[in-house]
Amino acid sequence: GAGVSQSPSNKVTEKGKDVELRCDPISGHTALYWYRQSLGQGLEFLIYFQGNSAPDKSGLPSDRFSAERTGGSVSTLTIQRTQQEDSAVYLCASSLAPGGGRGTGELFFGEGSRLTVL
Amino acid sequence: GQNIDQPTEMTATEGAIVQINCTYQTSGFNGLFWYQQHAGEAPTFLSYNVLDGLEEKGRFSSFLSRSKGYSYLLLKELQMKDSASYLCAVYSGAGSYQLTFGKGTKLSVIP
């Protein structure tokens, strides 16, 4: 498709279960980001991919969170043993190139995956 | 660390002009972005500034002063559809590719 695609759009899970969230970036975009947005909060950076490698994973809140990217395209964010505080909207974004730069550094966001942990 | 400050909420009248301020303290600087986010939707790109001065794009303009760590987004001829959150975000550069976001300013446009 033309934009960033995320699935599922909504996920309700029980505390302690594992969840996987998927992101399909814009074709040709080498940089891919995961952010988390909780109610009333700003976008919280989680991890950044350049190609298949993750040079910056400093935002992952705990070792329950992991992410991978394959083929320089699709990315999966996995949350193990979910907790109620993990409830949030998880946003994926891609850009032509990392860092700033007119025409290349803009992030294009997907619609997000809303996670609710009961 | 990185710190980006914006007012939490603003209200303005349809047809008027509103200015949304953003101040930042970051370890470096490699560009500032403004995004618009309607409730329940993804953020969408509005503007990018990397040099000092004013960038104009239709009804929207964005200003940057790097020495003051300050930016503003100016919205003219406000329309009801401009009711949204406006997010200021900064690339700190220096080997980091994180785009750090402020908490956003919720703008309500009233008739």
Short mmCIF file of N, CA and C in Angstrom, two decimals, chain A residues 21-83:
data_model
loop_
_atom_site.label_atom_id
_atom_site.label_comp_id
_atom_site.label_asym_id
_atom_site.label_seq_id
_atom_site.Cartn_x
_atom_site.Cartn_y
_atom_site.Cartn_z
N LEU A 21 2.86 -7.15 17.57
CA LEU A 21 2.31 -6.06 16.77
C LEU A 21 3.16 -5.94 15.51
N ARG A 22 2.47 -5.74 14.39
CA ARG A 22 3.17 -5.77 13.10
C ARG A 22 3.13 -4.41 12.43
N CYS A 23 4.21 -4.09 11.72
CA CYS A 23 4.29 -2.84 10.97
C CYS A 23 4.85 -3.11 9.59
N ASP A 24 4.15 -2.60 8.58
CA ASP A 24 4.61 -2.71 7.19
C ASP A 24 4.89 -1.28 6.70
N PRO A 25 6.15 -0.88 6.58
CA PRO A 25 6.46 0.52 6.26
C PRO A 25 6.23 0.83 4.79
N ILE A 26 6.40 2.09 4.46
CA ILE A 26 6.32 2.52 3.06
C ILE A 26 7.49 1.91 2.30
N SER A 27 7.20 1.38 1.12
CA SER A 27 8.23 0.74 0.32
C SER A 27 9.38 1.71 0.03
N GLY A 28 10.61 1.25 0.27
CA GLY A 28 11.77 2.08 0.01
C GLY A 28 12.25 2.89 1.20
N HIS A 29 11.47 2.91 2.27
CA HIS A 29 11.89 3.63 3.47
C HIS A 29 12.84 2.75 4.28
N THR A 30 14.06 3.25 4.48
CA THR A 30 15.05 2.43 5.18
C THR A 30 14.95 2.56 6.70
N ALA A 31 14.44 3.68 7.17
CA ALA A 31 14.36 3.92 8.61
C ALA A 31 12.96 3.57 9.11
N LEU A 32 12.91 2.89 10.25
CA LEU A 32 11.63 2.49 10.85
C LEU A 32 11.69 2.72 12.34
N TYR A 33 10.62 3.30 12.89
CA TYR A 33 10.56 3.67 14.30
C TYR A 33 9.32 3.06 14.95
N TRP A 34 9.46 2.71 16.21
CA TRP A 34 8.30 2.37 17.04
C TRP A 34 8.19 3.41 18.16
N TYR A 35 6.99 3.92 18.35
CA TYR A 35 6.67 4.84 19.43
C TYR A 35 5.48 4.29 20.21
N ARG A 36 5.33 4.78 21.44
CA ARG A 36 4.19 4.42 22.26
C ARG A 36 3.52 5.72 22.72
N GLN A 37 2.20 5.73 22.68
CA GLN A 37 1.45 6.91 23.11
C GLN A 37 0.40 6.49 24.12
N SER A 38 0.59 6.91 25.35
CA SER A 38 -0.39 6.64 26.40
C SER A 38 -1.32 7.84 26.52
N LEU A 39 -2.48 7.62 27.12
CA LEU A 39 -3.50 8.66 27.24
C LEU A 39 -2.92 9.89 27.91
N GLY A 40 -3.04 11.03 27.22
CA GLY A 40 -2.58 12.28 27.79
C GLY A 40 -1.08 12.47 27.78
N GLN A 41 -0.36 11.53 27.19
CA GLN A 41 1.10 11.62 27.15
C GLN A 41 1.58 11.86 25.72
N GLY A 42 2.81 12.30 25.63
CA GLY A 42 3.42 12.48 24.32
C GLY A 42 3.85 11.16 23.73
N LEU A 43 4.39 11.22 22.53
CA LEU A 43 4.92 10.03 21.90
C LEU A 43 6.24 9.65 22.56
N GLU A 44 6.31 8.41 23.01
CA GLU A 44 7.50 7.91 23.70
C GLU A 44 8.27 7.00 22.74
N PHE A 45 9.51 7.36 22.45
CA PHE A 45 10.36 6.58 21.54
C PHE A 45 10.66 5.22 22.15
N LEU A 46 10.57 4.18 21.32
CA LEU A 46 10.91 2.83 21.77
C LEU A 46 12.18 2.33 21.10
N ILE A 47 12.17 2.29 19.76
CA ILE A 47 13.30 1.69 19.05
C ILE A 47 13.35 2.23 17.63
N TYR A 48 14.55 2.24 17.06
CA TYR A 48 14.77 2.71 15.70
C TYR A 48 15.55 1.65 14.93
N PHE A 49 15.09 1.37 13.71
CA PHE A 49 15.78 0.45 12.80
C PHE A 49 16.32 1.21 11.60
N GLN A 50 17.52 0.83 11.20
CA GLN A 50 18.06 1.24 9.91
C GLN A 50 18.32 -0.06 9.15
N GLY A 51 17.56 -0.30 8.11
CA GLY A 51 17.60 -1.62 7.51
C GLY A 51 17.09 -2.63 8.52
N ASN A 52 17.83 -3.72 8.67
CA ASN A 52 17.42 -4.76 9.62
C ASN A 52 18.07 -4.62 10.99
N SER A 53 18.95 -3.66 11.15
CA SER A 53 19.62 -3.53 12.44
C SER A 53 19.00 -2.40 13.25
N ALA A 54 19.16 -2.50 14.56
CA ALA A 54 18.56 -1.53 15.48
C ALA A 54 19.66 -0.80 16.24
N PRO A 55 20.17 0.30 15.66
CA PRO A 55 21.25 1.01 16.34
C PRO A 55 20.81 1.74 17.60
N ASP A 56 19.52 1.92 17.78
CA ASP A 56 19.05 2.62 18.97
C ASP A 56 17.80 1.91 19.49
N LYS A 57 17.97 1.18 20.56
CA LYS A 57 16.83 0.52 21.22
C LYS A 57 16.70 1.02 22.65
N SER A 58 17.19 2.22 22.88
CA SER A 58 17.28 2.76 24.23
C SER A 58 15.92 3.02 24.87
N GLY A 59 14.87 3.12 24.07
CA GLY A 59 13.55 3.44 24.60
C GLY A 59 12.73 2.24 25.04
N LEU A 60 13.20 1.04 24.77
CA LEU A 60 12.44 -0.15 25.19
C LEU A 60 12.37 -0.15 26.71
N PRO A 61 11.15 -0.22 27.29
CA PRO A 61 10.98 -0.03 28.74
C PRO A 61 11.56 -1.14 29.59
N SER A 62 11.58 -2.36 29.07
CA SER A 62 12.09 -3.48 29.86
C SER A 62 12.46 -4.61 28.92
N ASP A 63 13.04 -5.66 29.48
CA ASP A 63 13.43 -6.80 28.64
C ASP A 63 12.22 -7.62 28.19
N ARG A 64 11.02 -7.24 28.61
CA ARG A 64 9.82 -7.90 28.09
C ARG A 64 9.52 -7.43 26.67
N PHE A 65 10.12 -6.32 26.29
CA PHE A 65 9.88 -5.73 24.97
C PHE A 65 11.03 -6.09 24.02
N SER A 66 10.69 -6.51 22.82
CA SER A 66 11.70 -6.78 21.80
C SER A 66 11.11 -6.46 20.44
N ALA A 67 11.97 -6.23 19.48
CA ALA A 67 11.50 -5.94 18.13
C ALA A 67 12.50 -6.47 17.13
N GLU A 68 12.00 -6.82 15.97
CA GLU A 68 12.88 -7.23 14.89
C GLU A 68 12.34 -6.70 13.57
N ARG A 69 13.23 -6.66 12.61
CA ARG A 69 12.84 -6.23 11.27
C ARG A 69 13.53 -7.16 10.29
N THR A 70 12.79 -7.63 9.33
CA THR A 70 13.33 -8.59 8.36
C THR A 70 13.18 -8.06 6.94
N GLY A 71 14.16 -8.39 6.10
CA GLY A 71 14.12 -7.99 4.70
C GLY A 71 14.11 -6.48 4.51
N GLY A 72 14.55 -5.76 5.53
CA GLY A 72 14.54 -4.30 5.43
C GLY A 72 13.15 -3.74 5.28
N SER A 73 12.14 -4.54 5.70
CA SER A 73 10.76 -4.08 5.48
C SER A 73 9.94 -4.26 6.76
N VAL A 74 9.20 -5.37 6.85
CA VAL A 74 8.24 -5.57 7.94
C VAL A 74 8.96 -5.66 9.28
N SER A 75 8.32 -5.06 10.29
CA SER A 75 8.85 -5.12 11.65
C SER A 75 7.78 -5.68 12.58
N THR A 76 8.24 -6.38 13.60
CA THR A 76 7.34 -6.91 14.63
C THR A 76 7.82 -6.46 15.99
N LEU A 77 6.92 -5.91 16.77
CA LEU A 77 7.19 -5.54 18.17
C LEU A 77 6.50 -6.59 19.04
N THR A 78 7.27 -7.23 19.90
CA THR A 78 6.74 -8.28 20.77
C THR A 78 6.81 -7.83 22.22
N ILE A 79 5.70 -7.99 22.91
CA ILE A 79 5.66 -7.71 24.35
C ILE A 79 5.33 -9.02 25.05
N GLN A 80 6.25 -9.46 25.89
CA GLN A 80 6.03 -10.71 26.64
C GLN A 80 5.45 -10.41 28.01
N ARG A 81 4.66 -11.34 28.48
CA ARG A 81 4.09 -11.26 29.85
C ARG A 81 3.51 -9.85 30.08
N THR A 82 2.55 -9.49 29.27
CA THR A 82 2.01 -8.12 29.29
C THR A 82 1.52 -7.72 30.68
N GLN A 83 1.68 -6.44 30.98
CA GLN A 83 1.22 -5.84 32.22
C GLN A 83 0.21 -4.74 31.88
#
